[in-house]
Amino acid sequence: MSTSTMIRTAVQRYLDERRRLGFDLRIAGEQLMRFARYADARGHCGPLTLDLQLGWAREHVRRTGPITWARRLEIVRPFAAYYRRFEPQTAVPDLTTFGRGHRRLAPHIYTEQEIADLLDEAGRLSPAGGLRPATYQTLFGLIASTGLRLSEALHLREADVDLRSGTLTVRQTKFNKSRRLPMHPSTVHALCNYRRVRDRAAGRDPDEPFFVSLAGRALPSRTVHGVFAQLRDRLRWVARGGHPRPRIHDLRHAFAARRVQLWHQSGATLDHGMLLLCTYLGHAKISDTYWYLTGVPELMAVVGSKFERFALAQEAEHA
């Protein structure tokens, strides 16, 4: 490969080669193309330097920090190793430069009052009594009561919402899993009320989105995040946890944490419950579900008591 070859061309060749081997690289591909544009905009050619790669990792795209920088290095590093075959002086960055890229920050666990305030505020959106306030009030309420990911809620189709049986079918979402979820009767009631409102703007085609805009089309996630930010600002919440502001995704965390707390308070067997919760949330690994015992401060006492029992049993065994 000539030293005059643009980095964008090299990235495309790398992605084509990896995808022929069966790798999807959708998100990684988008990030690598951003790196390529960054390098080409600076007229870079020849070996990839460490300064170039670290500069891109730290490039300001909205709000970034060490975790984002570390994740960008995780993406560019395999490409740098590939590129070294053509440019032997290419530097391959150390993944520990910015620390670990997959550190789970403590979420904002919403109180019941905060969730109620959010739904009340969503119900006050304009136009009063119209589809828009009903859509956002029901959407945020559904996520809070079922722990759905926002993408899962937005991709629900008419046929996926079975209000007679009180179930949702979540199809081929993260990790290519599908699952069927039972809902609380109060959630079913709220969805019934919303359906009556939405049916005036959208048809009952089974393939139509369940949550719709004023135009009767699917809601873009970017728009939903924008509306949530407006409501959050009105409510003047103060973030609790590791993120600078409460997020929509924290509704999912709050659902999971509250469910585990209720099991603990009722004396239920947590290990059995965690397996059920793992399936309900659509986690690929049960370790992701057990994280709620260690990633949420309110549940750290549970972890402490479980470890204490384990330690005492080990001590008695070796006495």
C-alpha positions as a LaTeX table, in Angstrom:
\begin{tabular}{lrrr}
\hline
Residue & $x$ (\AA) & $y$ (\AA) & $z$ (\AA) \\
\hline
Met1 & 0.00 & 0.00 & 0.00 \\
Ser2 & 1.45 & 3.38 & $-0.99$ \\
Thr3 & 2.18 & 5.93 & 1.70 \\
Ser4 & 0.02 & 8.34 & $-0.26$ \\
Thr5 & $-3.05$ & 6.13 & 0.16 \\
Met6 & $-5.72$ & 7.90 & 2.13 \\
Ile7 & $-6.55$ & 6.35 & 5.51 \\
Arg8 & $-10.21$ & 6.20 & 4.50 \\
Thr9 & $-9.36$ & 3.79 & 1.70 \\
Ala10 & $-7.31$ & 1.64 & 4.04 \\
Val11 & $-10.11$ & 1.53 & 6.60 \\
Gln12 & $-12.61$ & 0.46 & 3.94 \\
Arg13 & $-10.30$ & $-2.35$ & 2.81 \\
Tyr14 & $-9.89$ & $-3.47$ & 6.41 \\
Leu15 & $-13.66$ & $-3.49$ & 7.02 \\
Asp16 & $-14.33$ & $-5.35$ & 3.76 \\
Glu17 & $-11.80$ & $-8.01$ & 4.70 \\
Arg18 & $-13.17$ & $-8.47$ & 8.21 \\
Arg19 & $-16.77$ & $-8.57$ & 7.06 \\
Arg20 & $-15.96$ & $-11.29$ & 4.55 \\
Leu21 & $-14.85$ & $-13.31$ & 7.56 \\
Gly22 & $-18.27$ & $-12.85$ & 9.14 \\
Phe23 & $-17.71$ & $-9.86$ & 11.44 \\
Asp24 & $-20.54$ & $-7.30$ & 11.48 \\
Leu25 & $-18.50$ & $-4.27$ & 12.67 \\
Arg26 & $-21.42$ & $-1.88$ & 12.25 \\
Ile27 & $-20.58$ & 0.42 & 15.16 \\
Ala28 & $-16.84$ & $-0.20$ & 14.94 \\
Gly29 & $-16.98$ & 0.54 & 11.22 \\
Glu30 & $-18.68$ & 3.89 & 11.81 \\
Gln31 & $-16.06$ & 4.81 & 14.41 \\
Leu32 & $-13.16$ & 3.78 & 12.19 \\
Met33 & $-14.52$ & 5.90 & 9.36 \\
Arg34 & $-14.59$ & 8.84 & 11.76 \\
Phe35 & $-10.97$ & 8.13 & 12.58 \\
Ala36 & $-10.17$ & 7.99 & 8.85 \\
Arg37 & $-11.85$ & 11.33 & 8.22 \\
Tyr38 & $-9.95$ & 12.79 & 11.17 \\
Ala39 & $-6.63$ & 11.53 & 9.75 \\
Asp40 & $-7.37$ & 12.54 & 6.15 \\
Ala41 & $-8.48$ & 16.01 & 7.22 \\
Arg42 & $-5.00$ & 16.46 & 8.63 \\
Gly43 & $-3.36$ & 15.25 & 5.45 \\
His44 & $-1.88$ & 12.24 & 7.20 \\
Cys45 & $-0.10$ & 9.57 & 5.19 \\
Gly46 & 2.38 & 6.84 & 6.00 \\
Pro47 & 2.57 & 5.02 & 9.35 \\
Leu48 & $-0.09$ & 5.73 & 11.94 \\
Thr49 & 1.49 & 7.62 & 14.80 \\
Leu50 & 0.55 & 7.33 & 18.44 \\
Asp51 & $-0.16$ & 11.07 & 18.54 \\
Leu52 & $-2.66$ & 10.72 & 15.69 \\
Gln53 & $-4.54$ & 7.87 & 17.36 \\
Leu54 & $-4.58$ & 9.43 & 20.82 \\
Gly55 & $-5.62$ & 12.76 & 19.32 \\
Trp56 & $-8.62$ & 11.17 & 17.65 \\
Ala57 & $-9.52$ & 9.25 & 20.81 \\
Arg58 & $-9.63$ & 12.52 & 22.75 \\
Glu59 & $-11.39$ & 14.47 & 20.01 \\
His60 & $-14.39$ & 16.33 & 21.39 \\
Val61 & $-17.61$ & 14.79 & 20.11 \\
Arg62 & $-20.32$ & 16.08 & 22.43 \\
Arg63 & $-19.28$ & 15.22 & 26.01 \\
Thr64 & $-16.37$ & 12.77 & 26.23 \\
Gly65 & $-14.03$ & 11.53 & 28.93 \\
Pro66 & $-11.50$ & 8.75 & 29.66 \\
Ile67 & $-14.06$ & 5.94 & 29.22 \\
Thr68 & $-14.97$ & 7.17 & 25.73 \\
Trp69 & $-11.29$ & 7.65 & 24.89 \\
Ala70 & $-10.48$ & 4.11 & 26.03 \\
Arg71 & $-13.30$ & 2.65 & 23.94 \\
Arg72 & $-12.10$ & 4.50 & 20.86 \\
Leu73 & $-8.63$ & 3.03 & 21.38 \\
Glu74 & $-10.19$ & $-0.45$ & 21.59 \\
Ile75 & $-11.69$ & 0.18 & 18.14 \\
Val76 & $-8.68$ & 1.73 & 16.41 \\
Arg77 & $-6.11$ & $-0.72$ & 17.84 \\
Pro78 & $-7.04$ & $-3.77$ & 15.65 \\
Phe79 & $-6.96$ & $-1.53$ & 12.58 \\
Ala80 & $-3.52$ & $-0.22$ & 13.57 \\
Ala81 & $-2.27$ & $-3.82$ & 13.89 \\
Tyr82 & $-3.68$ & $-4.55$ & 10.42 \\
Tyr83 & $-2.19$ & $-1.36$ & 8.95 \\
Arg84 & 1.23 & $-2.24$ & 10.34 \\
Arg85 & 1.42 & $-5.01$ & 7.72 \\
Phe86 & 1.73 & $-2.27$ & 5.09 \\
Glu87 & 3.42 & 0.40 & 7.21 \\
Pro88 & 5.76 & $-1.39$ & 9.67 \\
Gln89 & 6.44 & 1.80 & 11.63 \\
Thr90 & 2.77 & 2.12 & 12.59 \\
Ala91 & 2.28 & 2.44 & 16.36 \\
Val92 & $-0.21$ & 0.10 & 18.03 \\
Pro93 & $-1.60$ & 1.87 & 21.13 \\
Asp94 & $-1.58$ & 0.34 & 24.60 \\
Leu95 & $-5.14$ & $-0.37$ & 25.73 \\
Thr96 & $-4.33$ & 0.76 & 29.26 \\
Thr97 & $-3.49$ & 4.32 & 28.17 \\
Phe98 & $-6.84$ & 5.71 & 29.37 \\
Gly99 & $-7.82$ & 2.84 & 31.66 \\
Arg100 & $-10.52$ & 0.28 & 31.00 \\
Gly101 & $-13.10$ & 1.16 & 28.39 \\
His102 & $-15.91$ & $-0.86$ & 29.94 \\
Arg103 & $-16.32$ & 0.49 & 33.43 \\
Arg104 & $-19.94$ & 0.37 & 34.52 \\
Leu105 & $-20.92$ & 3.61 & 36.20 \\
Ala106 & $-23.50$ & 3.60 & 38.97 \\
Pro107 & $-26.87$ & 4.51 & 37.44 \\
His108 & $-29.41$ & 7.03 & 38.68 \\
Ile109 & $-31.99$ & 4.88 & 40.47 \\
Tyr110 & $-35.26$ & 6.74 & 40.18 \\
Thr111 & $-37.53$ & 6.97 & 43.18 \\
Glu112 & $-41.21$ & 6.19 & 42.71 \\
Gln113 & $-41.94$ & 9.90 & 43.15 \\
Glu114 & $-39.47$ & 10.84 & 40.40 \\
Ile115 & $-41.11$ & 8.41 & 37.99 \\
Ala116 & $-44.56$ & 9.75 & 38.88 \\
Asp117 & $-43.31$ & 13.33 & 38.35 \\
Leu118 & $-41.83$ & 12.36 & 34.97 \\
Leu119 & $-45.10$ & 10.85 & 33.76 \\
Asp120 & $-47.10$ & 13.82 & 35.04 \\
Glu121 & $-44.77$ & 16.25 & 33.25 \\
Ala122 & $-44.95$ & 14.19 & 30.03 \\
Gly123 & $-48.73$ & 14.35 & 30.26 \\
Arg124 & $-48.50$ & 18.17 & 30.19 \\
Leu125 & $-46.75$ & 18.28 & 26.82 \\
Ser126 & $-48.54$ & 20.10 & 24.03 \\
Pro127 & $-51.00$ & 19.81 & 22.48 \\
Ala128 & $-53.01$ & 19.25 & 25.64 \\
Gly129 & $-55.01$ & 16.03 & 25.51 \\
Gly130 & $-53.44$ & 15.05 & 22.18 \\
Leu131 & $-51.36$ & 12.19 & 20.89 \\
Arg132 & $-47.94$ & 13.65 & 21.77 \\
Pro133 & $-48.37$ & 13.81 & 25.56 \\
Ala134 & $-50.09$ & 10.42 & 25.55 \\
Thr135 & $-47.23$ & 8.88 & 23.57 \\
Tyr136 & $-44.43$ & 10.11 & 25.83 \\
Gln137 & $-46.30$ & 9.46 & 29.05 \\
Thr138 & $-47.03$ & 5.88 & 27.98 \\
Leu139 & $-43.59$ & 5.26 & 26.50 \\
Phe140 & $-41.69$ & 6.33 & 29.62 \\
Gly141 & $-44.20$ & 4.53 & 31.83 \\
Leu142 & $-43.76$ & 1.30 & 29.87 \\
Ile143 & $-39.96$ & 1.43 & 30.16 \\
Ala144 & $-40.21$ & 2.12 & 33.90 \\
Ser145 & $-42.64$ & $-0.75$ & 34.50 \\
Thr146 & $-41.02$ & $-3.40$ & 32.28 \\
Gly147 & $-37.34$ & $-2.46$ & 32.08 \\
Leu148 & $-37.37$ & $-2.38$ & 28.28 \\
Arg149 & $-34.50$ & $-0.75$ & 26.45 \\
Leu150 & $-35.61$ & 2.40 & 24.63 \\
Ser151 & $-34.82$ & 0.77 & 21.27 \\
Glu152 & $-37.00$ & $-2.21$ & 22.18 \\
Ala153 & $-39.95$ & 0.00 & 23.11 \\
Leu154 & $-39.64$ & 2.05 & 19.92 \\
His155 & $-39.45$ & $-1.06$ & 17.74 \\
Leu156 & $-42.65$ & $-2.58$ & 19.15 \\
Arg157 & $-45.21$ & $-3.22$ & 16.43 \\
Glu158 & $-48.97$ & $-3.37$ & 16.77 \\
Ala159 & $-48.84$ & $-7.17$ & 16.58 \\
Asp160 & $-46.30$ & $-7.29$ & 19.42 \\
Val161 & $-48.65$ & $-5.72$ & 21.97 \\
Asp162 & $-51.21$ & $-8.31$ & 23.07 \\
Leu163 & $-53.42$ & $-6.54$ & 25.55 \\
Arg164 & $-55.82$ & $-9.47$ & 25.90 \\
Ser165 & $-53.12$ & $-11.74$ & 27.29 \\
Gly166 & $-51.24$ & $-8.84$ & 28.87 \\
Thr167 & $-47.95$ & $-9.62$ & 27.12 \\
Leu168 & $-45.34$ & $-7.95$ & 24.92 \\
Thr169 & $-43.26$ & $-9.69$ & 22.29 \\
Val170 & $-39.81$ & $-8.15$ & 21.99 \\
Arg171 & $-38.31$ & $-9.33$ & 18.70 \\
Gln172 & $-34.69$ & $-9.81$ & 17.62 \\
Thr173 & $-33.21$ & $-6.97$ & 19.62 \\
Lys174 & $-29.82$ & $-6.81$ & 21.31 \\
Phe175 & $-27.90$ & $-10.10$ & 21.00 \\
Asn176 & $-30.50$ & $-11.24$ & 18.41 \\
Lys177 & $-32.82$ & $-12.49$ & 21.13 \\
Ser178 & $-36.61$ & $-12.45$ & 21.19 \\
Arg179 & $-38.68$ & $-12.77$ & 24.34 \\
Arg180 & $-42.28$ & $-12.55$ & 25.53 \\
Leu181 & $-42.92$ & $-10.47$ & 28.63 \\
Pro182 & $-45.91$ & $-10.47$ & 30.98 \\
Met183 & $-47.08$ & $-7.03$ & 32.13 \\
His184 & $-48.69$ & $-5.76$ & 35.32 \\
Pro185 & $-52.45$ & $-5.08$ & 34.95 \\
Ser186 & $-51.88$ & $-1.35$ & 35.53 \\
Thr187 & $-49.43$ & $-1.31$ & 32.59 \\
Val188 & $-51.95$ & $-3.12$ & 30.39 \\
His189 & $-54.59$ & $-0.56$ & 31.37 \\
Ala190 & $-52.28$ & 2.33 & 30.43 \\
Leu191 & $-51.50$ & 0.74 & 27.06 \\
Cys192 & $-55.23$ & 0.25 & 26.38 \\
Asn193 & $-55.83$ & 3.95 & 27.01 \\
Tyr194 & $-52.93$ & 4.89 & 24.73 \\
Arg195 & $-54.12$ & 2.61 & 21.94 \\
Arg196 & $-57.46$ & 4.42 & 21.84 \\
Val197 & $-55.62$ & 7.73 & 21.37 \\
Arg198 & $-53.06$ & 6.46 & 18.83 \\
Asp199 & $-55.71$ & 4.76 & 16.69 \\
Arg200 & $-57.00$ & 8.20 & 15.72 \\
Ala201 & $-53.60$ & 8.99 & 14.13 \\
Ala202 & $-52.43$ & 5.55 & 12.92 \\
Gly203 & $-54.04$ & 2.41 & 11.62 \\
Arg204 & $-54.18$ & $-1.05$ & 13.16 \\
Asp205 & $-51.83$ & $-2.63$ & 10.64 \\
Pro206 & $-49.93$ & $-5.35$ & 12.58 \\
Asp207 & $-46.64$ & $-4.10$ & 11.14 \\
Glu208 & $-47.22$ & $-0.47$ & 12.15 \\
Pro209 & $-45.18$ & 0.88 & 15.10 \\
Phe210 & $-47.07$ & 0.92 & 18.39 \\
Phe211 & $-45.63$ & 4.25 & 19.51 \\
Val212 & $-46.17$ & 6.89 & 16.84 \\
Ser213 & $-45.49$ & 10.56 & 16.16 \\
Leu214 & $-48.14$ & 13.16 & 15.35 \\
Ala215 & $-47.70$ & 12.15 & 11.70 \\
Gly216 & $-48.48$ & 8.53 & 12.58 \\
Arg217 & $-44.91$ & 7.36 & 11.95 \\
Ala218 & $-42.26$ & 5.70 & 14.13 \\
Leu219 & $-40.58$ & 7.90 & 16.74 \\
Pro220 & $-36.87$ & 8.60 & 16.13 \\
Ser221 & $-34.82$ & 7.84 & 19.24 \\
Arg222 & $-33.07$ & 11.21 & 18.89 \\
Thr223 & $-36.40$ & 12.98 & 19.19 \\
Val224 & $-37.33$ & 10.94 & 22.26 \\
His225 & $-34.04$ & 11.81 & 23.95 \\
Gly226 & $-34.66$ & 15.48 & 23.18 \\
Val227 & $-38.13$ & 15.43 & 24.76 \\
Phe228 & $-36.78$ & 13.58 & 27.79 \\
Ala229 & $-34.05$ & 16.22 & 28.22 \\
Gln230 & $-36.72$ & 18.96 & 28.22 \\
Leu231 & $-38.74$ & 17.14 & 30.88 \\
Arg232 & $-35.62$ & 16.46 & 32.95 \\
Asp233 & $-34.69$ & 20.14 & 32.89 \\
Arg234 & $-38.16$ & 21.15 & 33.98 \\
Leu235 & $-38.02$ & 18.72 & 36.90 \\
Arg236 & $-34.55$ & 19.95 & 37.93 \\
Trp237 & $-33.34$ & 16.53 & 38.98 \\
Val238 & $-29.93$ & 16.21 & 40.60 \\
Ala239 & $-28.05$ & 13.16 & 39.30 \\
Arg240 & $-27.23$ & 10.33 & 41.68 \\
Gly241 & $-24.60$ & 7.90 & 40.42 \\
Gly242 & $-21.74$ & 8.12 & 37.97 \\
His243 & $-23.43$ & 9.87 & 35.03 \\
Pro244 & $-23.68$ & 13.67 & 34.80 \\
Arg245 & $-27.47$ & 13.58 & 34.28 \\
Pro246 & $-30.33$ & 11.08 & 34.75 \\
Arg247 & $-30.98$ & 9.13 & 31.54 \\
Ile248 & $-33.86$ & 7.25 & 29.95 \\
His249 & $-31.83$ & 4.05 & 30.32 \\
Asp250 & $-31.77$ & 4.60 & 34.09 \\
Leu251 & $-35.48$ & 3.74 & 34.10 \\
Arg252 & $-34.42$ & 0.20 & 33.11 \\
His253 & $-31.81$ & 0.16 & 35.88 \\
Ala254 & $-34.36$ & 1.40 & 38.40 \\
Phe255 & $-36.80$ & $-1.34$ & 37.38 \\
Ala256 & $-34.17$ & $-4.06$ & 37.86 \\
Ala257 & $-32.83$ & $-2.68$ & 41.15 \\
Arg258 & $-36.31$ & $-2.30$ & 42.63 \\
Arg259 & $-37.24$ & $-5.84$ & 41.62 \\
Val260 & $-34.16$ & $-7.25$ & 43.34 \\
Gln261 & $-34.83$ & $-5.14$ & 46.44 \\
Leu262 & $-38.40$ & $-6.44$ & 46.64 \\
Trp263 & $-37.21$ & $-10.04$ & 46.38 \\
His264 & $-34.66$ & $-9.44$ & 49.12 \\
Gln265 & $-37.22$ & $-7.78$ & 51.40 \\
Ser266 & $-39.69$ & $-10.64$ & 50.91 \\
Gly267 & $-37.05$ & $-13.28$ & 51.68 \\
Ala268 & $-37.17$ & $-14.80$ & 48.20 \\
Thr269 & $-34.21$ & $-16.80$ & 46.91 \\
Leu270 & $-32.18$ & $-14.24$ & 45.02 \\
Asp271 & $-30.22$ & $-16.69$ & 42.87 \\
His272 & $-33.44$ & $-18.08$ & 41.38 \\
Gly273 & $-34.83$ & $-14.58$ & 40.95 \\
Met274 & $-31.71$ & $-13.35$ & 39.18 \\
Leu275 & $-32.08$ & $-16.09$ & 36.57 \\
Leu276 & $-35.66$ & $-14.98$ & 35.91 \\
Leu277 & $-34.61$ & $-11.34$ & 35.75 \\
Cys278 & $-31.79$ & $-12.16$ & 33.34 \\
Thr279 & $-34.32$ & $-13.72$ & 30.95 \\
Tyr280 & $-36.86$ & $-10.93$ & 31.40 \\
Leu281 & $-34.31$ & $-8.17$ & 30.71 \\
Gly282 & $-32.81$ & $-10.00$ & 27.72 \\
His283 & $-29.28$ & $-10.13$ & 29.13 \\
Ala284 & $-26.77$ & $-12.29$ & 27.26 \\
Lys285 & $-24.91$ & $-13.19$ & 30.46 \\
Ile286 & $-26.28$ & $-13.61$ & 33.97 \\
Ser287 & $-23.22$ & $-11.75$ & 35.25 \\
Asp288 & $-24.78$ & $-8.63$ & 33.70 \\
Thr289 & $-27.81$ & $-9.19$ & 35.93 \\
Tyr290 & $-25.77$ & $-9.88$ & 39.06 \\
Trp291 & $-24.13$ & $-6.52$ & 38.48 \\
Tyr292 & $-27.22$ & $-4.94$ & 40.02 \\
Leu293 & $-26.11$ & $-6.36$ & 43.37 \\
Thr294 & $-22.77$ & $-4.57$ & 43.17 \\
Gly295 & $-23.42$ & $-1.62$ & 40.87 \\
Val296 & $-26.26$ & $-0.13$ & 42.91 \\
Pro297 & $-25.31$ & 1.26 & 46.35 \\
Glu298 & $-28.67$ & 0.31 & 47.87 \\
Leu299 & $-27.96$ & $-3.35$ & 47.20 \\
Met300 & $-24.38$ & $-3.46$ & 48.44 \\
Ala301 & $-25.65$ & $-4.62$ & 51.85 \\
Val302 & $-26.98$ & $-7.74$ & 50.13 \\
Val303 & $-23.55$ & $-8.45$ & 48.67 \\
Gly304 & $-21.93$ & $-7.88$ & 52.07 \\
Ser305 & $-24.26$ & $-10.28$ & 53.87 \\
Lys306 & $-23.85$ & $-12.97$ & 51.19 \\
Phe307 & $-20.05$ & $-12.70$ & 51.40 \\
Glu308 & $-20.17$ & $-12.78$ & 55.22 \\
Arg309 & $-22.16$ & $-16.02$ & 55.17 \\
Phe310 & $-19.72$ & $-17.50$ & 52.66 \\
Ala311 & $-16.69$ & $-16.47$ & 54.74 \\
Leu312 & $-18.16$ & $-17.87$ & 57.95 \\
Ala313 & $-18.96$ & $-21.18$ & 56.23 \\
Gln314 & $-15.39$ & $-21.40$ & 54.93 \\
Glu315 & $-14.01$ & $-20.63$ & 58.37 \\
Ala316 & $-16.18$ & $-23.30$ & 60.00 \\
Glu317 & $-15.16$ & $-25.83$ & 57.36 \\
His318 & $-11.45$ & $-25.31$ & 58.04 \\
Ala319 & $-11.71$ & $-24.99$ & 61.83 \\
\hline
\end{tabular}
